[in-house]
PDB file of C-alpha atoms in Angstrom:
ATOM      1  CA  MET A 206       0.000   0.000   0.000  1.00 41.00           C
ATOM      2  CA  THR A 207       1.418   3.396  -0.940  1.00 43.00           C
ATOM      3  CA  ASP A 208       1.395   6.513   1.210  1.00 43.00           C
ATOM      4  CA  GLU A 209      -1.231   7.902  -1.128  1.00 44.00           C
ATOM      5  CA  ASP A 210      -3.449   4.850  -0.543  1.00 44.00           C
ATOM      6  CA  ARG A 211      -3.095   5.192   3.213  1.00 44.00           C
ATOM      7  CA  SER A 212      -4.164   8.830   3.106  1.00 45.00           C
ATOM      8  CA  GLY A 213      -7.773   7.765   2.620  1.00 49.00           C
ATOM      9  CA  SER A 214      -8.741  11.182   1.303  1.00 51.00           C
ATOM     10  CA  PRO A 215     -12.403  11.464   0.295  1.00 53.00           C
ATOM     11  CA  ILE A 216     -11.566  11.768  -3.395  1.00 50.00           C
ATOM     12  CA  ASP A 217      -9.193   8.748  -3.492  1.00 54.00           C
ATOM     13  CA  ARG A 218     -11.702   6.147  -2.335  1.00 56.00           C
ATOM     14  CA  PRO A 219     -14.320   6.709  -5.085  1.00 51.00           C
ATOM     15  CA  VAL A 220     -11.543   6.855  -7.672  1.00 49.00           C
ATOM     16  CA  ARG A 221     -10.120   3.476  -6.565  1.00 54.00           C
ATOM     17  CA  GLU A 222     -13.567   1.867  -6.296  1.00 54.00           C
ATOM     18  CA  LEU A 223     -14.674   2.859  -9.778  1.00 52.00           C
ATOM     19  CA  ALA A 224     -11.320   2.036 -11.381  1.00 49.00           C
ATOM     20  CA  VAL A 225     -12.225   4.259 -14.343  1.00 57.00           C
ATOM     21  CA  HIS A 226     -10.974   7.549 -15.673  1.00 72.00           C
ATOM     22  CA  LEU A 227     -13.121  10.191 -14.019  1.00 80.00           C
ATOM     23  CA  PRO A 228     -13.995  13.346 -15.929  1.00 84.00           C
ATOM     24  CA  ALA A 229     -12.218  16.482 -14.781  1.00 88.00           C
ATOM     25  CA  ALA A 230     -15.655  18.068 -14.248  1.00 91.00           C
ATOM     26  CA  TRP A 231     -16.571  15.359 -11.706  1.00 92.00           C
ATOM     27  CA  THR A 232     -13.280  15.864  -9.876  1.00 91.00           C
ATOM     28  CA  ALA A 233     -13.885  19.629  -9.743  1.00 93.00           C
ATOM     29  CA  PHE A 234     -17.465  19.050  -8.576  1.00 94.00           C
ATOM     30  CA  HIS A 235     -16.239  16.698  -5.836  1.00 94.00           C
ATOM     31  CA  GLU A 236     -13.576  19.141  -4.650  1.00 94.00           C
ATOM     32  CA  GLN A 237     -16.033  22.034  -4.591  1.00 93.00           C
ATOM     33  CA  TYR A 238     -19.089  20.379  -3.021  1.00 94.00           C
ATOM     34  CA  TYR A 239     -18.003  17.351  -0.987  1.00 95.00           C
ATOM     35  CA  SER A 240     -17.581  19.296   2.256  1.00 94.00           C
ATOM     36  CA  ALA A 241     -20.956  21.046   1.871  1.00 94.00           C
ATOM     37  CA  TYR A 242     -22.734  17.758   1.160  1.00 96.00           C
ATOM     38  CA  LEU A 243     -21.022  16.172   4.168  1.00 95.00           C
ATOM     39  CA  ALA A 244     -21.917  19.055   6.491  1.00 90.00           C
ATOM     40  CA  TYR A 245     -25.563  18.960   5.383  1.00 91.00           C
ATOM     41  CA  ALA A 246     -25.802  15.177   5.777  1.00 93.00           C
ATOM     42  CA  GLU A 247     -24.160  15.312   9.205  1.00 90.00           C
ATOM     43  CA  LEU A 248     -26.721  17.847  10.414  1.00 85.00           C
ATOM     44  CA  GLN A 249     -29.529  15.577   9.279  1.00 87.00           C
ATOM     45  CA  LEU A 250     -28.090  12.256  10.455  1.00 89.00           C
ATOM     46  CA  GLY A 251     -26.377  13.444  13.625  1.00 85.00           C
ATOM     47  CA  ASP A 252     -23.389  11.187  12.979  1.00 87.00           C
ATOM     48  CA  ARG A 253     -20.311  12.151  10.970  1.00 89.00           C
ATOM     49  CA  GLY A 254     -19.412   8.537  10.137  1.00 94.00           C
ATOM     50  CA  GLU A 255     -22.862   7.747   8.751  1.00 94.00           C
ATOM     51  CA  ALA A 256     -22.871  11.043   6.875  1.00 94.00           C
ATOM     52  CA  GLY A 257     -19.461  10.321   5.364  1.00 95.00           C
ATOM     53  CA  GLU A 258     -20.545   6.889   4.132  1.00 96.00           C
ATOM     54  CA  LEU A 259     -23.752   8.286   2.659  1.00 96.00           C
ATOM     55  CA  VAL A 260     -22.017  11.167   0.887  1.00 97.00           C
ATOM     56  CA  HIS A 261     -19.359   8.779  -0.381  1.00 95.00           C
ATOM     57  CA  ARG A 262     -22.086   6.599  -1.938  1.00 95.00           C
ATOM     58  CA  VAL A 263     -23.718   9.695  -3.480  1.00 96.00           C
ATOM     59  CA  PHE A 264     -20.454  10.760  -5.127  1.00 95.00           C
ATOM     60  CA  VAL A 265     -19.702   7.245  -6.364  1.00 93.00           C
ATOM     61  CA  HIS A 266     -23.193   7.129  -7.900  1.00 94.00           C
ATOM     62  CA  LEU A 267     -22.676  10.539  -9.488  1.00 94.00           C
ATOM     63  CA  ALA A 268     -19.332   9.437 -10.918  1.00 92.00           C
ATOM     64  CA  ALA A 269     -20.819   6.255 -12.354  1.00 91.00           C
ATOM     65  CA  HIS A 270     -23.670   8.198 -13.985  1.00 93.00           C
ATOM     66  CA  TRP A 271     -21.842  11.446 -14.697  1.00 93.00           C
ATOM     67  CA  GLN A 272     -22.484  11.582 -18.451  1.00 92.00           C
ATOM     68  CA  ARG A 273     -26.211  11.033 -17.970  1.00 94.00           C
ATOM     69  CA  LEU A 274     -26.284  13.661 -15.209  1.00 93.00           C
ATOM     70  CA  MET A 275     -24.584  16.185 -17.495  1.00 93.00           C
ATOM     71  CA  ARG A 276     -27.321  15.681 -20.102  1.00 94.00           C
ATOM     72  CA  GLU A 277     -30.016  16.681 -17.624  1.00 92.00           C
ATOM     73  CA  GLU A 278     -31.521  20.155 -17.732  1.00 92.00           C
ATOM     74  CA  ALA A 279     -30.440  21.001 -14.152  1.00 92.00           C
ATOM     75  CA  PRO A 280     -27.592  18.676 -13.135  1.00 93.00           C
ATOM     76  CA  MET A 281     -26.815  20.498  -9.890  1.00 94.00           C
ATOM     77  CA  ALA A 282     -30.424  20.288  -8.770  1.00 94.00           C
ATOM     78  CA  SER A 283     -30.435  16.566  -9.611  1.00 94.00           C
ATOM     79  CA  ALA A 284     -27.240  15.961  -7.636  1.00 95.00           C
ATOM     80  CA  TRP A 285     -28.689  17.854  -4.656  1.00 95.00           C
ATOM     81  CA  ALA A 286     -31.917  15.851  -4.924  1.00 94.00           C
ATOM     82  CA  LEU A 287     -29.879  12.625  -4.892  1.00 95.00           C
ATOM     83  CA  LEU A 288     -28.190  13.668  -1.636  1.00 96.00           C
ATOM     84  CA  LYS A 289     -31.516  14.609  -0.048  1.00 93.00           C
ATOM     85  CA  SER A 290     -33.214  11.374  -1.115  1.00 93.00           C
ATOM     86  CA  GLY A 291     -30.243   9.426   0.227  1.00 94.00           C
ATOM     87  CA  VAL A 292     -30.552  11.174   3.598  1.00 93.00           C
ATOM     88  CA  ALA A 293     -34.317  10.580   3.697  1.00 91.00           C
ATOM     89  CA  ARG A 294     -33.932   6.910   2.762  1.00 94.00           C
ATOM     90  CA  HIS A 295     -31.173   6.417   5.361  1.00 93.00           C
ATOM     91  CA  LEU A 296     -33.376   7.873   8.096  1.00 91.00           C
ATOM     92  CA  GLU A 297     -36.472   5.964   6.968  1.00 90.00           C
ATOM     93  CA  GLU A 298     -34.641   2.628   6.867  1.00 91.00           C
ATOM     94  CA  ARG A 299     -33.542   3.187  10.460  1.00 86.00           C
ATOM     95  CA  GLY A 300     -36.880   4.527  11.677  1.00 85.00           C
ATOM     96  CA  ARG A 301     -35.310   7.833  12.682  1.00 81.00           C
ATOM     97  CA  GLU A 302     -36.283  11.470  12.398  1.00 75.00           C
ATOM     98  CA  PRO A 303     -33.782  14.078  11.163  1.00 73.00           C
ATOM     99  CA  ALA A 304     -31.334  14.824  13.949  1.00 65.00           C
ATOM    100  CA  MET A 305     -30.838  18.479  13.052  1.00 65.00           C
ATOM    101  CA  PRO A 306     -32.501  20.080  16.095  1.00 56.00           C
ATOM    102  CA  GLU A 307     -30.507  17.888  18.468  1.00 57.00           C
ATOM    103  CA  THR A 308     -27.233  17.707  16.563  1.00 57.00           C
ATOM    104  CA  ALA A 309     -24.398  19.154  18.596  1.00 44.00           C
ATOM    105  CA  VAL A 310     -22.653  20.412  15.485  1.00 48.00           C
ATOM    106  CA  PHE A 311     -25.853  22.265  14.537  1.00 55.00           C
ATOM    107  CA  ARG A 312     -25.995  23.962  17.928  1.00 54.00           C
ATOM    108  CA  ASN A 313     -22.315  24.879  17.893  1.00 53.00           C
ATOM    109  CA  VAL A 314     -22.209  26.164  14.324  1.00 53.00           C
ATOM    110  CA  SER A 315     -25.603  27.846  14.384  1.00 53.00           C
ATOM    111  CA  ARG A 316     -24.892  29.766  17.571  1.00 55.00           C
ATOM    112  CA  ARG A 317     -21.690  31.143  16.061  1.00 53.00           C
ATOM    113  CA  VAL A 318     -23.295  32.004  12.710  1.00 53.00           C
ATOM    114  CA  LEU A 319     -26.514  33.365  14.165  1.00 54.00           C
ATOM    115  CA  GLU A 320     -24.495  35.707  16.366  1.00 55.00           C
ATOM    116  CA  ASP A 321     -23.567  37.461  13.117  1.00 51.00           C
ATOM    117  CA  VAL A 322     -27.215  37.949  12.177  1.00 51.00           C
ATOM    118  CA  ARG A 323     -28.603  38.804  15.598  1.00 49.00           C
ATOM    119  CA  GLY A 324     -30.507  41.715  14.041  1.00 47.00           C
ATOM    120  CA  GLU A 325     -32.433  39.262  11.908  1.00 48.00           C
ATOM    121  CA  PHE A 326     -32.854  36.592  14.594  1.00 51.00           C
ATOM    122  CA  ALA A 327     -33.123  38.802  17.665  1.00 47.00           C
ATOM    123  CA  ALA A 328     -34.265  35.974  19.936  1.00 43.00           C
ATOM    124  CA  MET A 329     -32.079  32.888  19.748  1.00 43.00           C
ATOM    125  CA  GLU A 330     -34.720  30.629  21.253  1.00 45.00           C
ATOM    126  CA  SER A 331     -38.359  30.842  22.304  1.00 44.00           C
ATOM    127  CA  ALA A 332     -41.003  28.458  23.568  1.00 36.00           C
ATOM    128  CA  LEU A 333     -40.949  26.754  20.169  1.00 43.00           C
ATOM    129  CA  GLY A 334     -37.172  26.925  19.965  1.00 70.00           C
ATOM    130  CA  LEU A 335     -35.244  28.213  16.985  1.00 75.00           C
ATOM    131  CA  TYR A 336     -33.949  24.789  15.983  1.00 74.00           C
ATOM    132  CA  THR A 337     -37.371  23.184  16.061  1.00 77.00           C
ATOM    133  CA  ALA A 338     -38.821  26.102  14.101  1.00 80.00           C
ATOM    134  CA  ILE A 339     -36.129  25.726  11.429  1.00 83.00           C
ATOM    135  CA  ALA A 340     -36.751  21.973  11.256  1.00 82.00           C
ATOM    136  CA  ARG A 341     -40.452  22.671  10.562  1.00 85.00           C
ATOM    137  CA  LEU A 342     -39.799  24.902   7.563  1.00 89.00           C
ATOM    138  CA  PRO A 343     -40.878  23.694   4.108  1.00 92.00           C
ATOM    139  CA  GLU A 344     -38.112  21.688   2.429  1.00 91.00           C
ATOM    140  CA  ARG A 345     -36.608  24.365   0.171  1.00 93.00           C
ATOM    141  CA  GLN A 346     -36.799  27.030   2.883  1.00 93.00           C
ATOM    142  CA  PHE A 347     -35.168  24.628   5.343  1.00 91.00           C
ATOM    143  CA  ASP A 348     -32.302  23.951   2.921  1.00 93.00           C
ATOM    144  CA  VAL A 349     -31.720  27.649   2.309  1.00 93.00           C
ATOM    145  CA  ILE A 350     -31.681  28.535   6.020  1.00 90.00           C
ATOM    146  CA  VAL A 351     -29.407  25.613   6.906  1.00 87.00           C
ATOM    147  CA  LEU A 352     -26.980  26.251   4.058  1.00 91.00           C
ATOM    148  CA  ARG A 353     -27.062  30.041   4.392  1.00 90.00           C
ATOM    149  CA  TYR A 354     -27.240  30.721   8.120  1.00 83.00           C
ATOM    150  CA  VAL A 355     -26.175  27.493   9.804  1.00 79.00           C
ATOM    151  CA  LEU A 356     -23.374  26.401   7.487  1.00 83.00           C
ATOM    152  CA  GLY A 357     -22.549  29.962   6.443  1.00 83.00           C
ATOM    153  CA  TYR A 358     -22.535  29.735   2.633  1.00 91.00           C
ATOM    154  CA  PRO A 359     -23.201  32.961   0.711  1.00 94.00           C
ATOM    155  CA  THR A 360     -26.243  33.189  -1.533  1.00 95.00           C
ATOM    156  CA  GLY A 361     -24.359  32.366  -4.740  1.00 96.00           C
ATOM    157  CA  ASP A 362     -22.886  29.190  -3.273  1.00 95.00           C
ATOM    158  CA  VAL A 363     -26.274  28.101  -1.914  1.00 96.00           C
ATOM    159  CA  ALA A 364     -27.783  28.646  -5.358  1.00 96.00           C
ATOM    160  CA  ARG A 365     -25.086  26.539  -7.028  1.00 95.00           C
ATOM    161  CA  LEU A 366     -25.384  23.774  -4.407  1.00 94.00           C
ATOM    162  CA  MET A 367     -29.147  23.537  -4.831  1.00 95.00           C
ATOM    163  CA  GLY A 368     -29.087  24.078  -8.594  1.00 94.00           C
ATOM    164  CA  VAL A 369     -31.318  27.148  -8.479  1.00 95.00           C
ATOM    165  CA  SER A 370     -30.925  30.873  -9.166  1.00 95.00           C
ATOM    166  CA  ASP A 371     -29.687  33.436  -6.650  1.00 97.00           C
ATOM    167  CA  ALA A 372     -33.140  35.058  -6.818  1.00 97.00           C
ATOM    168  CA  THR A 373     -34.786  31.756  -5.860  1.00 97.00           C
ATOM    169  CA  VAL A 374     -32.479  31.440  -2.847  1.00 97.00           C
ATOM    170  CA  ARG A 375     -33.306  34.998  -1.770  1.00 96.00           C
ATOM    171  CA  THR A 376     -37.043  34.317  -2.147  1.00 97.00           C
ATOM    172  CA  HIS A 377     -36.869  31.128  -0.065  1.00 96.00           C
ATOM    173  CA  CYS A 378     -34.769  32.958   2.512  1.00 93.00           C
ATOM    174  CA  THR A 379     -37.307  35.775   2.772  1.00 93.00           C
ATOM    175  CA  LEU A 380     -40.227  33.356   3.092  1.00 94.00           C
ATOM    176  CA  ALA A 381     -38.368  31.279   5.688  1.00 91.00           C
ATOM    177  CA  ARG A 382     -37.456  34.335   7.746  1.00 88.00           C
ATOM    178  CA  ARG A 383     -41.085  35.501   7.712  1.00 90.00           C
ATOM    179  CA  LYS A 384     -42.267  32.071   8.828  1.00 89.00           C
ATOM    180  CA  LEU A 385     -39.617  31.876  11.561  1.00 84.00           C
ATOM    181  CA  GLY A 386     -40.592  35.356  12.682  1.00 81.00           C
ATOM    182  CA  ARG A 387     -44.232  34.314  12.961  1.00 84.00           C
ATOM    183  CA  ASP A 388     -43.401  31.016  14.685  1.00 79.00           C
ATOM    184  CA  LEU A 389     -41.035  32.660  17.157  1.00 74.00           C
ATOM    185  CA  GLN A 390     -43.122  35.838  17.482  1.00 72.00           C
ATOM    186  CA  MET A 391     -40.246  38.121  16.668  1.00 64.00           C
ATOM    187  CA  ASP A 392     -39.127  40.722  14.146  1.00 56.00           C
ATOM    188  CA  THR A 393     -36.788  39.155  11.587  1.00 51.00           C
ATOM    189  CA  GLY A 394     -35.272  42.492  10.649  1.00 53.00           C
ATOM    190  CA  GLY A 395     -36.764  43.044   7.214  1.00 51.00           C
ATOM    191  CA  ASP A 396     -37.318  41.051   4.066  1.00 49.00           C
ATOM    192  CA  GLY A 397     -34.048  41.505   2.202  1.00 51.00           C
ATOM    193  CA  ASP A 398     -31.268  38.932   2.074  1.00 53.00           C
ATOM    194  CA  ASP A 399     -28.290  41.197   2.548  1.00 50.00           C
ATOM    195  CA  ASP A 400     -25.881  38.377   3.390  1.00 51.00           C
ATOM    196  CA  ASP A 401     -23.554  39.095   0.510  1.00 50.00           C
ATOM    197  CA  ALA A 402     -23.390  42.757   1.432  1.00 39.00           C
ATOM    198  CA  ARG A 403     -22.015  41.736   4.832  1.00 39.00           C
ATOM    199  CA  ARG A 404     -19.134  39.788   3.253  1.00 40.00           C
TER     200      ARG A 404
END
């Protein structure tokens, strides 16, 4: 076994398993999005090891079907949907609910990130609880809030991850903030998504 084999980096394992020449576009996609996919899956599953295995399987599947994926109208949206269906299936097979509200990494990361947007989320918790309120958001709004405010990705990155436009991300963010404001009975600090202006 070589030193490179022992490294066990996330990109090496799929490459060895497939034993095929991977397109440069897949390699670039993996390098750009692996960590975001892993962070999202870990929030949902509550276990980094399980999340790593799931994301690994997603990327192996994407590599094996890369040419077909690239022929789709919205390949990024399809890849994101594959991750989300994998998470849902993993939880369903184990009879579990998403772990996001209880995940320690969610609490640690979200407290740090939400400190930066205290004007928008003036009350960190209420009777409902911020985490529970986020978990109850509609699917697209949930993804936007988790990716944007919990994991800290700017609007453009969230749009690319989800395979949607920046405007769609901003719309989902605005709707989610309004719903959170109603659920938590607080002022969310306006309707605009000025996250990129803060960077």
